[in-house]
Each structure stands twice: as C-alpha cells, then as structure tokens.
Coordinates of C-alpha atoms in Angstrom, one line a residue:
Chain A
M1 CA 6.9 49.1 14.3
T2 CA 3.2 48.3 14.5
G3 CA 1.3 46.5 17.3
V4 CA 1.1 47.0 21.0
E5 CA 4.6 47.8 21.6
A6 CA 5.2 49.7 18.3
W7 CA 6.6 52.7 20.2
I8 CA 9.6 50.5 21.4
G9 CA 10.3 49.6 17.7
F10 CA 10.4 53.3 16.8
D11 CA 12.6 54.1 19.8
G12 CA 15.1 51.3 18.8
Y13 CA 15.1 52.3 15.1
N14 CA 15.7 56.0 16.1
G15 CA 18.7 54.9 18.2
A16 CA 20.1 52.7 15.5
M17 CA 19.6 55.4 12.9
L18 CA 21.4 58.0 15.0
A19 CA 24.5 55.7 15.2
V20 CA 24.4 55.2 11.5
E21 CA 24.3 58.9 10.8
E22 CA 27.2 59.4 13.2
I23 CA 29.4 56.7 11.5
N24 CA 28.4 57.9 8.0
M25 CA 29.3 61.6 9.0
V26 CA 32.9 60.4 9.5
G27 CA 33.2 58.3 6.4
G28 CA 31.4 55.1 7.3
I29 CA 33.2 51.8 7.9
N30 CA 36.6 51.7 6.1
G31 CA 35.3 54.5 3.7
R32 CA 32.0 52.8 3.0
P33 CA 28.9 54.3 4.1
I34 CA 26.4 52.2 6.0
Q35 CA 22.8 51.6 4.9
L36 CA 20.2 50.7 7.7
I37 CA 17.7 48.3 6.3
N38 CA 14.6 48.2 8.5
Y39 CA 11.5 46.1 8.2
D40 CA 8.3 46.1 10.2
D41 CA 7.7 42.7 11.9
G42 CA 4.0 43.7 12.6
G43 CA 4.5 42.7 16.3
S44 CA 4.1 39.1 15.4
P45 CA 6.5 36.0 15.5
E46 CA 5.4 35.2 11.9
G47 CA 6.3 38.6 10.8
A48 CA 9.5 38.4 12.5
V49 CA 10.4 35.2 10.6
T50 CA 9.4 36.7 7.3
V51 CA 11.4 39.9 7.7
S52 CA 14.5 37.9 9.0
R53 CA 14.4 35.7 5.8
K54 CA 14.0 38.8 3.7
L55 CA 17.1 40.4 5.4
I56 CA 19.3 37.2 4.8
F57 CA 18.1 36.0 1.5
E58 CA 17.1 39.0 -0.3
D59 CA 19.3 41.8 1.2
G60 CA 22.3 39.5 1.9
V61 CA 23.1 41.1 5.4
V62 CA 26.3 40.1 7.1
A63 CA 25.0 40.8 10.5
G64 CA 21.7 41.8 12.0
I65 CA 20.1 43.4 14.9
L66 CA 17.0 41.6 16.2
N67 CA 13.5 42.7 17.1
Q68 CA 12.9 44.4 20.3
G69 CA 10.3 42.0 21.9
S70 CA 11.3 38.6 23.3
E71 CA 8.7 36.6 21.4
L72 CA 9.8 38.2 18.1
A73 CA 13.5 38.0 18.8
L74 CA 13.1 34.2 19.6
A75 CA 11.6 33.8 16.2
S76 CA 14.1 35.9 14.4
G77 CA 17.0 34.5 16.2
K78 CA 16.3 31.0 15.0
I79 CA 16.6 32.1 11.4
F80 CA 19.9 34.0 12.0
D81 CA 21.3 30.9 13.9
G82 CA 20.2 28.5 11.1
E83 CA 21.9 30.6 8.5
N84 CA 25.2 31.3 10.6
I85 CA 24.7 35.1 10.5
P86 CA 25.6 36.9 13.7
A87 CA 22.9 38.9 15.2
L88 CA 22.7 41.4 18.2
V89 CA 19.9 41.5 20.6
P90 CA 19.3 45.1 21.7
W91 CA 16.5 44.8 24.2
A92 CA 14.8 41.4 24.3
G93 CA 15.6 39.6 27.5
H94 CA 14.6 36.0 27.1
E95 CA 17.5 33.6 27.7
D96 CA 16.8 31.3 24.9
I97 CA 17.5 33.9 22.2
V98 CA 21.2 33.7 22.5
K99 CA 21.5 29.9 23.0
G100 CA 21.9 29.1 19.3
G101 CA 25.4 30.5 19.1
W102 CA 25.1 33.3 16.6
C103 CA 23.1 35.8 18.6
F104 CA 24.5 38.0 21.3
R105 CA 22.7 40.2 23.8
V106 CA 23.7 43.9 24.1
G107 CA 21.0 44.6 26.7
L108 CA 20.4 42.3 29.7
T109 CA 18.9 38.8 29.8
A110 CA 15.8 38.6 31.9
R111 CA 17.6 36.6 34.7
A112 CA 20.4 39.1 35.5
P113 CA 18.2 42.1 36.6
G114 CA 15.9 39.7 38.2
K115 CA 18.8 38.4 40.3
A116 CA 20.0 42.0 41.0
M117 CA 16.5 43.0 42.2
G118 CA 16.2 39.9 44.5
Y119 CA 19.5 40.7 46.0
Y120 CA 18.7 44.5 46.5
A121 CA 15.2 43.7 47.9
Y122 CA 16.6 41.3 50.5
T123 CA 20.0 42.7 51.5
V124 CA 19.4 46.5 50.9
L125 CA 15.9 47.1 51.6
G126 CA 15.9 44.3 54.3
A127 CA 12.6 42.8 53.0
K128 CA 11.7 39.3 54.1
K129 CA 8.3 38.8 52.4
L130 CA 7.9 39.4 48.7
A131 CA 4.7 39.8 46.7
C132 CA 4.7 39.6 42.9
V133 CA 2.3 40.8 40.3
V134 CA 3.9 40.0 36.9
T135 CA 2.8 40.3 33.3
V136 CA 2.3 37.1 31.3
D137 CA 5.4 37.8 29.1
P138 CA 8.6 35.6 28.7
Y139 CA 10.9 38.3 29.7
E140 CA 9.0 39.5 32.8
E141 CA 8.2 35.8 34.1
S142 CA 11.9 35.0 33.6
Y143 CA 13.1 37.9 35.6
A144 CA 10.5 37.5 38.4
E145 CA 11.6 33.7 38.6
A146 CA 15.2 34.8 39.0
M147 CA 14.2 37.5 41.6
K148 CA 12.1 34.9 43.6
E149 CA 15.1 32.3 43.4
V150 CA 17.6 34.8 44.9
F151 CA 15.1 36.2 47.4
T152 CA 14.2 32.9 48.7
K153 CA 17.8 31.5 48.5
L154 CA 18.9 34.5 50.8
G155 CA 16.2 33.7 53.4
G156 CA 13.1 35.4 52.2
Q157 CA 9.7 34.1 51.4
V158 CA 7.2 34.8 48.5
V159 CA 3.8 35.4 50.1
Y160 CA 1.8 36.5 47.1
D161 CA 2.3 35.6 43.3
K162 CA -0.1 36.6 40.7
L163 CA 0.3 36.7 36.8
V164 CA -1.7 39.3 34.9
E165 CA -2.3 39.9 31.1
F166 CA -0.4 42.5 29.4
G167 CA -2.4 45.9 29.5
E168 CA -4.1 45.1 32.8
K169 CA -4.8 48.3 34.7
E170 CA -7.0 47.3 37.6
Y171 CA -5.1 46.1 40.5
T172 CA -7.3 47.1 43.5
A173 CA -8.4 43.4 44.2
M174 CA -4.8 42.2 44.2
L175 CA -3.4 45.0 46.2
T176 CA -6.1 44.5 48.8
E177 CA -4.9 40.9 49.1
I178 CA -1.1 42.0 49.1
K179 CA -1.8 44.2 52.0
A180 CA -3.4 41.5 53.9
S181 CA -0.5 39.1 53.1
G182 CA 2.0 41.2 55.1
A183 CA 4.4 41.5 52.2
D184 CA 7.2 44.0 52.8
V185 CA 8.3 44.5 49.1
I186 CA 6.3 44.1 45.9
L187 CA 7.6 43.4 42.4
G188 CA 5.0 45.1 40.1
P189 CA 4.3 44.8 36.4
H190 CA 7.2 46.4 34.5
D191 CA 5.5 48.3 31.6
F192 CA 5.0 52.0 32.6
S193 CA 1.2 52.0 31.3
M194 CA 0.7 49.1 33.8
S195 CA 3.0 50.4 36.6
I196 CA 1.5 53.8 36.8
P197 CA -1.9 52.6 37.8
F198 CA -0.3 50.0 40.0
T199 CA 1.5 52.5 41.9
S200 CA -1.4 55.0 42.2
Q201 CA -3.8 52.3 43.2
A202 CA -1.3 50.9 45.8
R203 CA -0.8 54.2 47.4
G204 CA -4.4 55.0 47.1
L205 CA -5.2 51.9 49.1
E206 CA -2.6 52.8 51.6
V207 CA -0.2 50.0 50.6
M208 CA 3.0 51.8 51.5
T209 CA 5.3 48.8 50.9
P210 CA 8.3 49.4 48.7
I211 CA 7.6 48.5 45.1
M212 CA 10.0 47.4 42.4
F213 CA 9.5 47.6 38.7
G214 CA 11.4 46.4 35.8
S215 CA 13.3 48.8 33.2
S216 CA 10.2 49.7 31.0
S217 CA 9.1 51.9 34.0
C218 CA 12.4 53.8 34.1
V219 CA 11.1 56.5 31.7
P220 CA 9.8 60.1 32.2
E221 CA 6.2 58.9 31.4
Y222 CA 6.4 57.0 34.6
L223 CA 7.5 60.0 36.6
D224 CA 4.7 62.1 35.0
G225 CA 2.2 59.5 35.8
V226 CA 2.8 59.2 39.5
K227 CA 3.4 63.0 40.1
D228 CA 0.5 63.0 42.5
V229 CA 1.7 60.1 44.6
G230 CA 4.1 62.3 46.5
E231 CA 7.1 60.4 47.8
L232 CA 5.5 57.2 46.9
G233 CA 5.3 55.7 50.4
G234 CA 8.0 53.2 51.1
G235 CA 9.8 54.0 48.0
V236 CA 9.6 52.8 44.4
F237 CA 12.8 51.2 42.9
V238 CA 13.1 50.8 39.2
L239 CA 15.6 48.7 37.4
S240 CA 17.6 50.4 34.5
Y241 CA 19.9 49.0 31.8
M242 CA 22.2 52.0 31.9
V243 CA 23.7 54.5 34.3
F244 CA 22.3 57.8 33.3
E245 CA 25.0 59.6 35.3
D246 CA 27.6 58.1 32.9
P247 CA 28.7 61.0 30.7
L248 CA 28.5 58.8 27.6
T249 CA 24.9 57.9 28.4
S250 CA 23.8 61.5 29.2
Q251 CA 25.4 62.9 26.0
Y252 CA 23.6 60.3 24.1
A253 CA 20.2 61.2 25.8
E254 CA 20.9 64.8 24.8
K255 CA 21.8 63.9 21.2
Y256 CA 18.7 61.9 21.0
E257 CA 16.4 64.6 22.2
A258 CA 18.1 67.2 19.9
R259 CA 17.7 64.9 16.9
Y260 CA 14.1 63.7 17.4
G261 CA 12.7 66.5 19.6
K262 CA 11.7 64.0 22.5
A263 CA 13.4 61.9 25.1
A264 CA 14.8 58.6 24.5
G265 CA 12.8 55.6 25.7
P266 CA 13.9 53.4 28.5
T267 CA 16.5 51.2 26.9
A268 CA 15.8 50.1 23.3
S269 CA 17.3 53.3 21.7
Y270 CA 20.3 53.1 23.8
T271 CA 21.1 49.5 23.2
S272 CA 20.2 49.7 19.5
Y273 CA 22.6 52.6 19.1
D274 CA 25.3 50.2 20.8
C275 CA 24.4 47.5 18.5
I276 CA 25.3 49.6 15.4
K277 CA 28.5 51.0 17.0
M278 CA 29.7 47.6 18.1
L279 CA 29.1 46.0 14.7
A280 CA 30.9 49.0 13.1
Q281 CA 33.9 48.6 15.4
I282 CA 34.1 44.9 14.8
I283 CA 33.6 45.0 11.0
E284 CA 36.1 47.8 10.8
Q285 CA 38.7 45.5 12.5
A286 CA 37.6 42.0 11.2
G287 CA 36.0 42.7 7.8
D288 CA 32.5 41.7 6.8
D289 CA 32.6 37.9 6.9
P290 CA 29.9 36.7 9.2
A291 CA 32.1 34.0 10.9
K292 CA 34.8 36.7 11.5
I293 CA 32.2 39.3 13.0
R294 CA 30.9 36.5 15.3
E295 CA 34.5 35.8 16.6
G296 CA 35.0 39.5 17.1
I297 CA 31.8 39.8 19.2
M298 CA 33.0 36.7 21.3
A299 CA 36.4 38.3 21.9
L300 CA 35.1 41.8 22.8
K301 CA 36.3 43.3 26.1
D302 CA 35.3 46.5 27.9
F303 CA 33.1 47.9 25.2
K304 CA 32.0 51.3 26.4
G305 CA 28.5 51.8 25.1
V306 CA 25.8 54.3 25.9
G307 CA 23.7 51.4 27.5
G308 CA 26.7 50.6 29.8
T309 CA 30.1 49.0 29.8
I310 CA 30.2 45.4 28.5
A311 CA 33.1 43.7 30.4
K312 CA 32.9 40.6 28.3
Y313 CA 30.5 37.8 26.6
E314 CA 29.9 34.5 28.1
Q315 CA 27.6 32.2 26.1
G316 CA 26.1 35.0 24.2
E317 CA 25.3 37.1 27.2
C318 CA 27.2 40.2 28.1
L319 CA 28.2 40.9 31.7
K320 CA 27.6 44.5 32.8
P321 CA 26.8 46.3 36.1
I322 CA 22.9 46.7 36.8
P323 CA 21.8 50.0 38.2
I324 CA 18.6 50.3 40.4
Y325 CA 17.2 53.8 40.7
S326 CA 14.8 55.2 43.5
I327 CA 12.6 58.2 43.0
K328 CA 13.2 61.4 45.0
E329 CA 11.2 64.5 44.2
N330 CA 9.9 63.1 41.0
K331 CA 13.3 62.3 39.7
F332 CA 15.1 59.1 39.2
V333 CA 18.1 58.9 41.7
L334 CA 20.7 56.1 41.4
A335 CA 20.1 53.9 44.5
Q336 CA 22.7 51.2 43.8
L337 CA 24.9 49.9 41.0
V338 CA 24.8 46.2 41.5
T339 CA 28.3 44.9 40.6
E340 CA 28.5 41.6 42.5
L341 CA 29.4 39.1 39.8
E342 CA 27.0 36.5 41.4
Y343 CA 24.0 38.8 41.0
I344 CA 24.7 40.3 37.6
S345 CA 25.5 37.0 35.9
P346 CA 22.6 35.3 34.3
F347 CA 24.1 32.0 34.9
Chain B
M1 CA -13.8 41.5 52.4
I2 CA -15.7 44.8 52.6
Q3 CA -12.8 46.6 50.8
Q4 CA -13.0 44.0 48.0
L5 CA -16.8 44.4 47.7
V6 CA -16.2 48.2 47.5
N7 CA -13.4 47.6 45.0
G8 CA -15.8 45.5 42.9
L9 CA -18.7 48.0 43.1
A10 CA -16.3 50.8 42.1
L11 CA -15.0 48.6 39.2
G12 CA -18.8 47.9 38.3
G13 CA -19.5 51.6 38.3
L14 CA -16.8 52.3 35.8
Y15 CA -18.2 49.5 33.6
V16 CA -21.6 51.0 33.8
T17 CA -20.3 54.3 32.5
F18 CA -18.7 52.6 29.6
A19 CA -22.0 50.7 28.8
I20 CA -24.9 53.1 29.5
G21 CA -24.3 55.0 26.2
M22 CA -24.1 51.9 24.2
A23 CA -27.2 50.4 25.8
L24 CA -29.1 53.7 25.0
I25 CA -28.1 53.6 21.4
Y26 CA -29.1 49.9 21.2
S27 CA -32.5 50.5 22.9
V28 CA -33.5 52.9 20.0
L29 CA -31.4 51.9 16.9
R30 CA -31.1 48.2 17.6
V31 CA -27.4 48.5 16.6
L32 CA -24.5 46.9 18.5
H33 CA -22.5 50.1 18.7
I34 CA -19.0 48.8 18.8
A35 CA -17.8 52.2 17.6
H36 CA -18.6 53.4 21.1
G37 CA -15.1 52.7 21.6
A38 CA -14.1 55.6 19.3
M39 CA -16.2 58.0 21.4
I40 CA -14.4 56.7 24.5
L41 CA -11.2 57.6 22.7
V42 CA -12.5 61.0 21.6
G43 CA -13.4 61.9 25.2
A44 CA -10.0 60.7 26.5
Y45 CA -7.9 62.5 23.9
C46 CA -10.0 65.7 24.2
S47 CA -9.8 65.7 28.0
L48 CA -5.9 65.5 27.9
L49 CA -4.9 67.3 24.8
L50 CA -7.1 70.3 25.2
L51 CA -5.8 71.0 28.9
P52 CA -3.1 73.5 27.8
F53 CA -5.9 75.5 25.9
F54 CA -8.1 75.9 29.0
G55 CA -5.7 76.6 31.8
D56 CA -5.5 72.8 32.7
N57 CA -9.0 72.9 33.6
L58 CA -10.2 69.3 33.5
V59 CA -13.9 70.0 34.0
I60 CA -13.9 72.0 30.9
T61 CA -11.9 69.7 28.8
I62 CA -14.0 66.8 29.8
I63 CA -17.2 68.6 28.9
I64 CA -15.7 69.5 25.6
G65 CA -14.8 66.0 25.1
M66 CA -18.3 64.9 25.8
L67 CA -19.6 67.4 23.2
V68 CA -17.1 66.5 20.5
A69 CA -17.8 62.8 21.1
G70 CA -21.5 63.7 20.8
F71 CA -21.1 65.3 17.5
V72 CA -18.7 62.6 16.1
G73 CA -21.0 59.8 17.3
T74 CA -24.1 61.5 15.7
L75 CA -22.3 62.0 12.5
V76 CA -21.2 58.5 12.4
G77 CA -24.6 57.2 13.6
M78 CA -26.6 59.2 11.0
G79 CA -23.9 58.8 8.2
V80 CA -23.6 55.0 8.6
Y81 CA -26.1 53.3 10.9
V82 CA -29.2 55.2 9.9
R83 CA -28.3 55.1 6.2
L84 CA -27.7 51.4 6.4
L85 CA -30.9 50.8 8.4
K86 CA -32.9 52.3 5.6
S87 CA -31.6 49.5 3.4
K88 CA -34.0 46.5 2.4
S89 CA -31.2 44.1 2.7
S90 CA -31.8 41.2 5.0
T91 CA -28.1 41.3 6.1
K92 CA -28.2 45.0 7.0
Y93 CA -27.6 44.4 10.7
D94 CA -24.5 42.3 9.9
T95 CA -23.2 45.1 7.6
I96 CA -23.8 47.7 10.4
L97 CA -21.9 45.7 12.9
L98 CA -18.9 45.2 10.5
A99 CA -19.0 49.0 9.8
S100 CA -19.1 49.7 13.5
V101 CA -16.0 47.5 14.1
A102 CA -14.3 49.1 11.1
I103 CA -15.0 52.7 12.5
L104 CA -13.4 51.7 15.8
I105 CA -10.3 50.2 14.2
A106 CA -10.1 53.2 11.8
S107 CA -10.2 55.7 14.6
Q108 CA -7.6 53.9 16.7
E109 CA -5.2 53.9 13.6
A110 CA -6.0 57.6 12.8
L111 CA -5.3 58.5 16.5
M112 CA -2.0 56.6 16.3
I113 CA -1.0 58.5 13.2
L114 CA -2.1 61.9 14.5
F115 CA -0.8 61.7 18.1
G116 CA 1.8 59.0 18.0
V117 CA 2.1 55.5 19.6
R118 CA 3.4 56.4 22.9
H119 CA 1.1 56.5 26.0
K120 CA 0.4 59.9 27.3
Q121 CA -0.3 60.9 30.9
Y122 CA -2.1 63.9 32.4
P123 CA 0.1 66.7 33.7
T124 CA -1.5 66.7 37.1
P125 CA -2.6 63.1 37.8
I126 CA -5.3 62.7 40.3
N127 CA -5.8 58.9 40.0
S128 CA -4.3 58.0 43.5
L129 CA -6.7 60.4 45.3
T130 CA -8.8 58.5 47.8
I131 CA -11.2 59.1 50.5
N132 CA -11.0 56.8 53.6
I133 CA -14.4 56.0 55.2
F134 CA -14.1 53.7 58.2
G135 CA -10.9 52.1 56.9
I136 CA -12.3 51.5 53.5
S137 CA -10.5 53.4 50.7
L138 CA -12.5 54.9 47.8
F139 CA -10.8 56.3 44.8
V140 CA -12.1 59.9 44.0
I141 CA -12.3 58.9 40.2
Q142 CA -14.4 55.9 41.0
I143 CA -16.7 57.9 43.1
A144 CA -17.0 60.3 40.2
C145 CA -17.8 57.3 38.0
A146 CA -20.5 56.2 40.4
L147 CA -22.0 59.7 40.5
V148 CA -21.9 60.0 36.7
S149 CA -23.7 56.7 36.3
F150 CA -26.3 57.8 38.9
V151 CA -26.8 61.2 37.4
S152 CA -26.9 59.8 33.9
M153 CA -29.5 57.2 34.9
F154 CA -31.5 60.0 36.6
V155 CA -31.2 62.4 33.6
L156 CA -32.1 59.6 31.2
W157 CA -35.1 58.7 33.4
V158 CA -36.3 62.3 33.4
F159 CA -35.6 62.5 29.7
L160 CA -37.4 59.5 28.8
T161 CA -40.4 59.9 31.0
K162 CA -41.0 63.6 31.2
T163 CA -40.2 65.0 27.8
D164 CA -41.8 64.7 24.6
E165 CA -38.7 63.6 22.9
G166 CA -38.0 61.1 25.6
R167 CA -41.6 59.7 25.1
A168 CA -41.1 59.6 21.3
L169 CA -37.9 57.7 22.0
R170 CA -39.5 55.0 24.1
A171 CA -42.4 54.9 21.6
L172 CA -39.8 54.1 18.9
D173 CA -38.1 51.6 21.1
Q174 CA -41.3 49.7 21.8
D175 CA -43.0 49.8 18.4
P176 CA -41.2 51.7 15.6
Q177 CA -44.0 51.4 13.1
L178 CA -46.8 52.5 15.4
A179 CA -44.6 55.4 16.7
S180 CA -44.0 56.6 13.1
L181 CA -47.7 56.5 12.4
S182 CA -48.3 58.5 15.6
G183 CA -46.2 61.4 14.2
V184 CA -42.9 60.5 16.1
N185 CA -40.0 61.7 13.9
P186 CA -37.6 58.9 14.0
L187 CA -34.7 61.0 12.6
K188 CA -34.9 63.6 15.3
T189 CA -35.1 60.7 17.9
Y190 CA -32.1 59.0 16.4
I191 CA -30.1 62.2 16.5
I192 CA -31.0 62.9 20.2
T193 CA -30.2 59.3 21.0
L194 CA -26.9 59.2 19.2
F195 CA -25.8 62.5 20.7
T196 CA -26.7 61.6 24.2
G197 CA -25.2 58.1 24.0
S198 CA -22.0 59.3 22.4
M199 CA -21.7 62.0 24.9
L200 CA -21.8 59.4 27.6
G201 CA -19.1 57.5 25.8
G202 CA -16.9 60.6 25.7
L203 CA -17.5 61.3 29.4
S204 CA -16.5 57.7 30.3
G205 CA -13.4 58.0 28.0
G206 CA -12.4 61.1 30.1
L207 CA -13.0 59.4 33.3
L208 CA -11.2 56.2 32.3
S209 CA -8.1 57.9 31.0
L210 CA -8.0 60.0 34.2
Y211 CA -8.4 56.9 36.5
Y212 CA -5.6 54.9 34.9
N213 CA -3.8 57.9 34.0
D214 CA -3.2 56.7 30.4
V215 CA -4.3 58.1 27.0
H216 CA -3.4 55.7 24.1
P217 CA -5.5 54.5 21.1
E218 CA -5.8 51.1 22.6
I219 CA -7.4 52.1 26.0
A220 CA -10.9 51.6 24.4
F221 CA -10.3 47.9 23.7
V222 CA -11.2 46.4 27.1
P223 CA -14.0 48.9 27.8
V224 CA -15.8 48.1 24.6
N225 CA -15.6 44.3 25.3
I226 CA -16.8 44.9 28.8
A227 CA -19.6 47.2 27.7
L228 CA -20.7 44.6 25.3
A229 CA -20.8 41.9 28.0
V230 CA -22.6 44.4 30.5
I231 CA -25.4 45.4 28.0
I232 CA -26.0 41.8 26.9
V233 CA -26.0 40.4 30.4
G234 CA -28.3 43.3 31.6
G235 CA -30.7 42.6 28.7
L236 CA -30.1 44.5 25.4
G237 CA -31.4 48.0 25.5
S238 CA -32.3 48.0 29.2
I239 CA -30.8 50.9 31.0
P240 CA -31.6 49.5 34.6
G241 CA -30.4 46.1 33.4
T242 CA -27.2 47.6 32.2
I243 CA -26.5 49.2 35.6
I244 CA -27.3 46.1 37.5
A245 CA -25.1 43.9 35.3
G246 CA -22.1 46.4 35.4
L247 CA -22.1 46.3 39.2
I248 CA -22.5 42.4 39.3
L249 CA -19.7 41.9 36.8
G250 CA -17.5 44.4 38.5
I251 CA -18.0 42.4 41.9
L252 CA -17.6 39.0 40.2
E253 CA -14.3 40.0 38.5
T254 CA -12.8 41.5 41.7
T255 CA -13.8 38.5 43.8
A256 CA -12.3 36.1 41.0
L257 CA -9.2 38.1 40.8
A258 CA -8.8 38.2 44.6
Y259 CA -9.5 34.6 45.4
I260 CA -9.0 32.3 42.6
P261 CA -5.3 31.4 42.5
L262 CA -5.1 31.1 38.7
T263 CA -3.9 33.3 35.8
F264 CA -6.6 34.5 33.7
P265 CA -7.6 37.8 31.8
R266 CA -9.9 39.8 34.3
T267 CA -12.4 40.1 31.6
L268 CA -12.7 36.4 31.1
V269 CA -15.1 36.4 34.1
S270 CA -17.5 38.7 32.4
F271 CA -17.6 36.6 29.3
I272 CA -18.2 33.3 31.2
V273 CA -21.0 35.1 32.8
L274 CA -22.2 36.3 29.4
I275 CA -22.1 32.7 28.0
V276 CA -23.9 31.4 31.1
I277 CA -26.6 34.1 30.8
L278 CA -27.1 33.4 27.0
L279 CA -27.7 29.8 27.8
L280 CA -30.0 30.1 30.7
R281 CA -31.7 33.4 30.0
P282 CA -30.9 34.7 26.6
R283 CA -32.8 38.1 26.9
G284 CA -30.5 38.9 29.9
I285 CA -31.4 40.1 33.4
M286 CA -33.9 42.7 32.4
G287 CA -34.3 42.4 28.6
R288 CA -37.7 42.1 27.1
P289 CA -38.7 38.6 25.9

C-alpha cells in the first residue's frame, strides 16, 4: 500500500473489505465474524516475504490473499507454498506464482489474455504486422510473449518489438519507427499512466493503427486522459478481466462507488472481493483446515464472481472468458468475449 | 529521420524547461537544488486542481501555479539554503544537498497524503494536439515548451544585463565577496533568484503534466534527474550551456531510443553523456574553469 503501485493495493483492500463487511452483516462464516488482517508490503519482495511470514507464524491464518503485483506475489507465494497454507492470487498475473501447488489465481495469468489478444488482433482486426512496446515487468512481458506466439502461429509477423521501463511517457521516437515499420496493430504499455501519453502521442503523430492495451488501461482515468483524441483513429482495444455488462459486476461497481465515493479500479478490487467470497464459501462448507480449503478450491466449479465466472481450476489457474473492449464515444464498449478454450487457457 | 530530429529537439526543449530554473538557482546560490522537483509538483498540482475555481482556464491556473511555486521555492530557499549557507561548517554544501533531497521526498509524500495516490488527468486534455508542417508533426505543448524556454532565456538575459537587480545577481555569481563590498544586497538577490527559478519550475510542472496528461507525486522524479544531467553537462550555472545541453540530450535520447535495439531506460543516455563529460570536460560545455 506504498510504492509506485500503491493505489492498486488500496483498491484491492477496499474490494476485500467490502466483501468482509457483507459477509459479517449476515452473520459471518458459520456464525463467526471475519477479521481482515492486512499488512503493507512496502511495494518490495522483501516486504512481501516479511508480511507473509507474519501472517502465517504470528497471526496463524488458515488461508491468505496474496499481494497485487507479480514480483511481490511471487515472493509471498513461496512462503505460503512452503507452509502448506492455501492462498488466492487476486490480480498478479505471472504464471510461476501458482506453480507451487497451494496458490490459486482468481484473476488471469498473463498468458491467457495475451493469447486472447493475439487471436483478436489477427482474426478479428485482420492485422498481419504487429508492433509491441512493452513494459519491463514479468506480467506484461509474459502476456506480450503469449500474444506474439499466437499472432505468429496464426500467420502474422512481429515487425517492431521494444521494452520500456515502467513509468516511461515519451514514445515519439518509438512511434515514428513503428509508423515506418508498416505495423497494422500495436500492443502498447498496459498501465494507464503510460497508455494515455502513448495513445495521445500516436494519434498526434498520425499513427492511426489500432492499438491494444492490457487491463490496467480499462479504467475511467484512461478515458479521461484520451478525451481529446476523438474516435482514436483505427481504434483502441483494451483487455478486461470482467464483463461490465454482467449484472453481478455492475452491481458491485455501484456498491463500491457508494461505499468509497469513487469508482473501483480496473481489476484488483473486483478479484480481491471474489477472493474473500470464494474463501468464505469454501470455509463454510469444508471448515478451516488449510488442506481442506485447498481441496475445496481445486474442486470449485462455476463460481460466479464479480470478476467473471470461473468455470474450473487447472493447475492453479482458473479458466474464464476474456472480454476485449473497444472505445466508442469515450465509453468502453464490449467488442468481443473470447470464449474459445484454446485462447483463454494459459496452457 | 527529420521527424526523429524534431522529436529530439522537442524533448530537449522540455528538458530545458525543467533545468533552466535549477541552473539559475545554482548560478547564484551554488546549491544543487534537487527540491526543484517540488516546485515542478506545485506547478502541476495547481494547474490541475485549481481549474474548477477559474472556469477551467488553464492559462490562469498555470500562472497561479508559477506564482505559488515561486513563493514556496523562496520560502524553502530562504528558510533552508540561505540559513545553512551562513553556517561556517565545512560540510554545509553536503547538508544543503541532503536537505534539498529531503524536501523533495517530503513534498511527494505530503501530496500523496493530501491528494491520494491515483494518477489524475486534465478534464480537457490537449496533449495530442499537433501542427503538421511539411509532413512533420509538432505537438502544441512541445512548441509551448520551446517558446517558454526561448522567452525565459530572453527575459533572463534582459533581467541579468539591463536591470540593477540582474547586474547585482551576476556580480554575486562572479565574485560574492566583491559584490557585497560594492553594496550588493545578497539577500534581495537571493530572493529574486529563488522566486524566478522556482516560478520556472512551477511553469515546467504545469507544461509537463499537460504534455503527459498525468498529475501524480512521482512525475517530478525523471525531470529532476534529467535537469541535474542537463545543468552539469551544460556547465553548472550557465544558462546558455543549460539550453544547449538540454537540446543535445533530447536529440541523443531520441536517436538512441529509435535506433539502438536494446532495452534501457531513456534517461540512461543522458547519464552516460554526463559521465563522459565529467571525465573529458569536468566544467561542462559552457561552465567556467
């Protein structure tokens, strides 16, 4: 809840707290109220390890919800795996987080949305040449790799590929090169603080190619930031973790806004809310033994969350449809719900 | 290629706007004013947050941001730098540098507490506005930055050469002791310098936040690093050197980003140039020996 991405931590905490309040309002789990224990990892893997140990050894938790960032969740996940305590991963997307057997993702791994975007770019947008400007970040690099794999497997070609540091806002040099490369679709950096100047500079330089961004750009701030760009040239397509048109999701968004006086962030609050609800449901049925909770998660089917319906778990990964939104009249409009198993499975 | 050169010049113009106030303050106080980043933040936050109170008039809020940054910078400078400069301690410049870093960090944290951690955007963004001249796209904000740099340089030149205060400032820059003996009031000169330098910092904060359409406590981090590289490469305290260095670094960074197929932080280029300059010409491009 401190560091560069602190706002995501706060957003996730707010979502989790909302679920705790709702559960406690109807009597808690089997008559016992839930207490949410939350520690600040300081935005560092070292901090993540320290607070995970504290949760397990001092607070004696029977299940946990991991940190929002991939690097942090990787560090925390190893502690939970080592101590055989099940943990849910609300937002972090790096595939290695769930490989230890005790961590389960509620959001999406990086690979699944990457594959869905590669499929969408090639088959729906009809693009044949892909340019990538990707942040140095385990999650983003992973989904970009998956997107490139699918795009090239389908017959496309990667004509420009550049990694940038997190926080980079100057893209004019790269966009000038992309324009010259003849790319007909661009994958841009996913964080909205970076995707806003990326979009503005692209359109300012008359790069009208469709641009795709990851889920961190599927936020009102992105829309506010690109208001002046009009219809965004060849279109902007943004990945999301949840279908906003789903009544469960839209009701949650309203509840969040009423409770906190501001809109929920892109995904962390939705999936953190789902983590609490899912754990509560499993503990209610299976009790609070960590091994039983783990079995309950592995056996879960068709869990209807505000962050999408989880069909089932496979090797710690949940399978759920992946929505891609376009922008029309400064609003996110569902362009396609990718449901093809081949392109929503991370494997 | 021409578009990349224009991109580089435009980026350099932005760098000059960050660095020029810092260079001015160094030229008189001999202080590496890292807290200049706080003035960039003051300018950015005022430009955005005051909009609803002034009918969304950006020109007014940017000017107010400049003035507030001017006042804050003067208070910081007089309350911390000038006070510490009077000390007889042999480590006073180290202390000032540390104090300056602390002021920047404290101001970032304070803004985070006051206005939250989420990035904020302008209600009516203008950052994609461009002018196309012979197929070359120029961003309006970048043109504004270039104009600001040019006008700032001109006003500074007039101020330094045609006014009594400016002449006093130059005298103090060249020989503080002799200037004092000649009746130059150093405190008055410090105030003018701090106010002017900080106003330029506030202005660059307003323009920077508009160009990237982002207001957040961490937006000053890169500009301060760049400004440091620019004023050292240009020659500490040299205004013309600062302008030349800003433009050179902007062009080099753009060229490196466009043509070197490796991943590296954009600002790395400036710091490599900084190290090379320090090794080959420690006083910078136009610094005094």
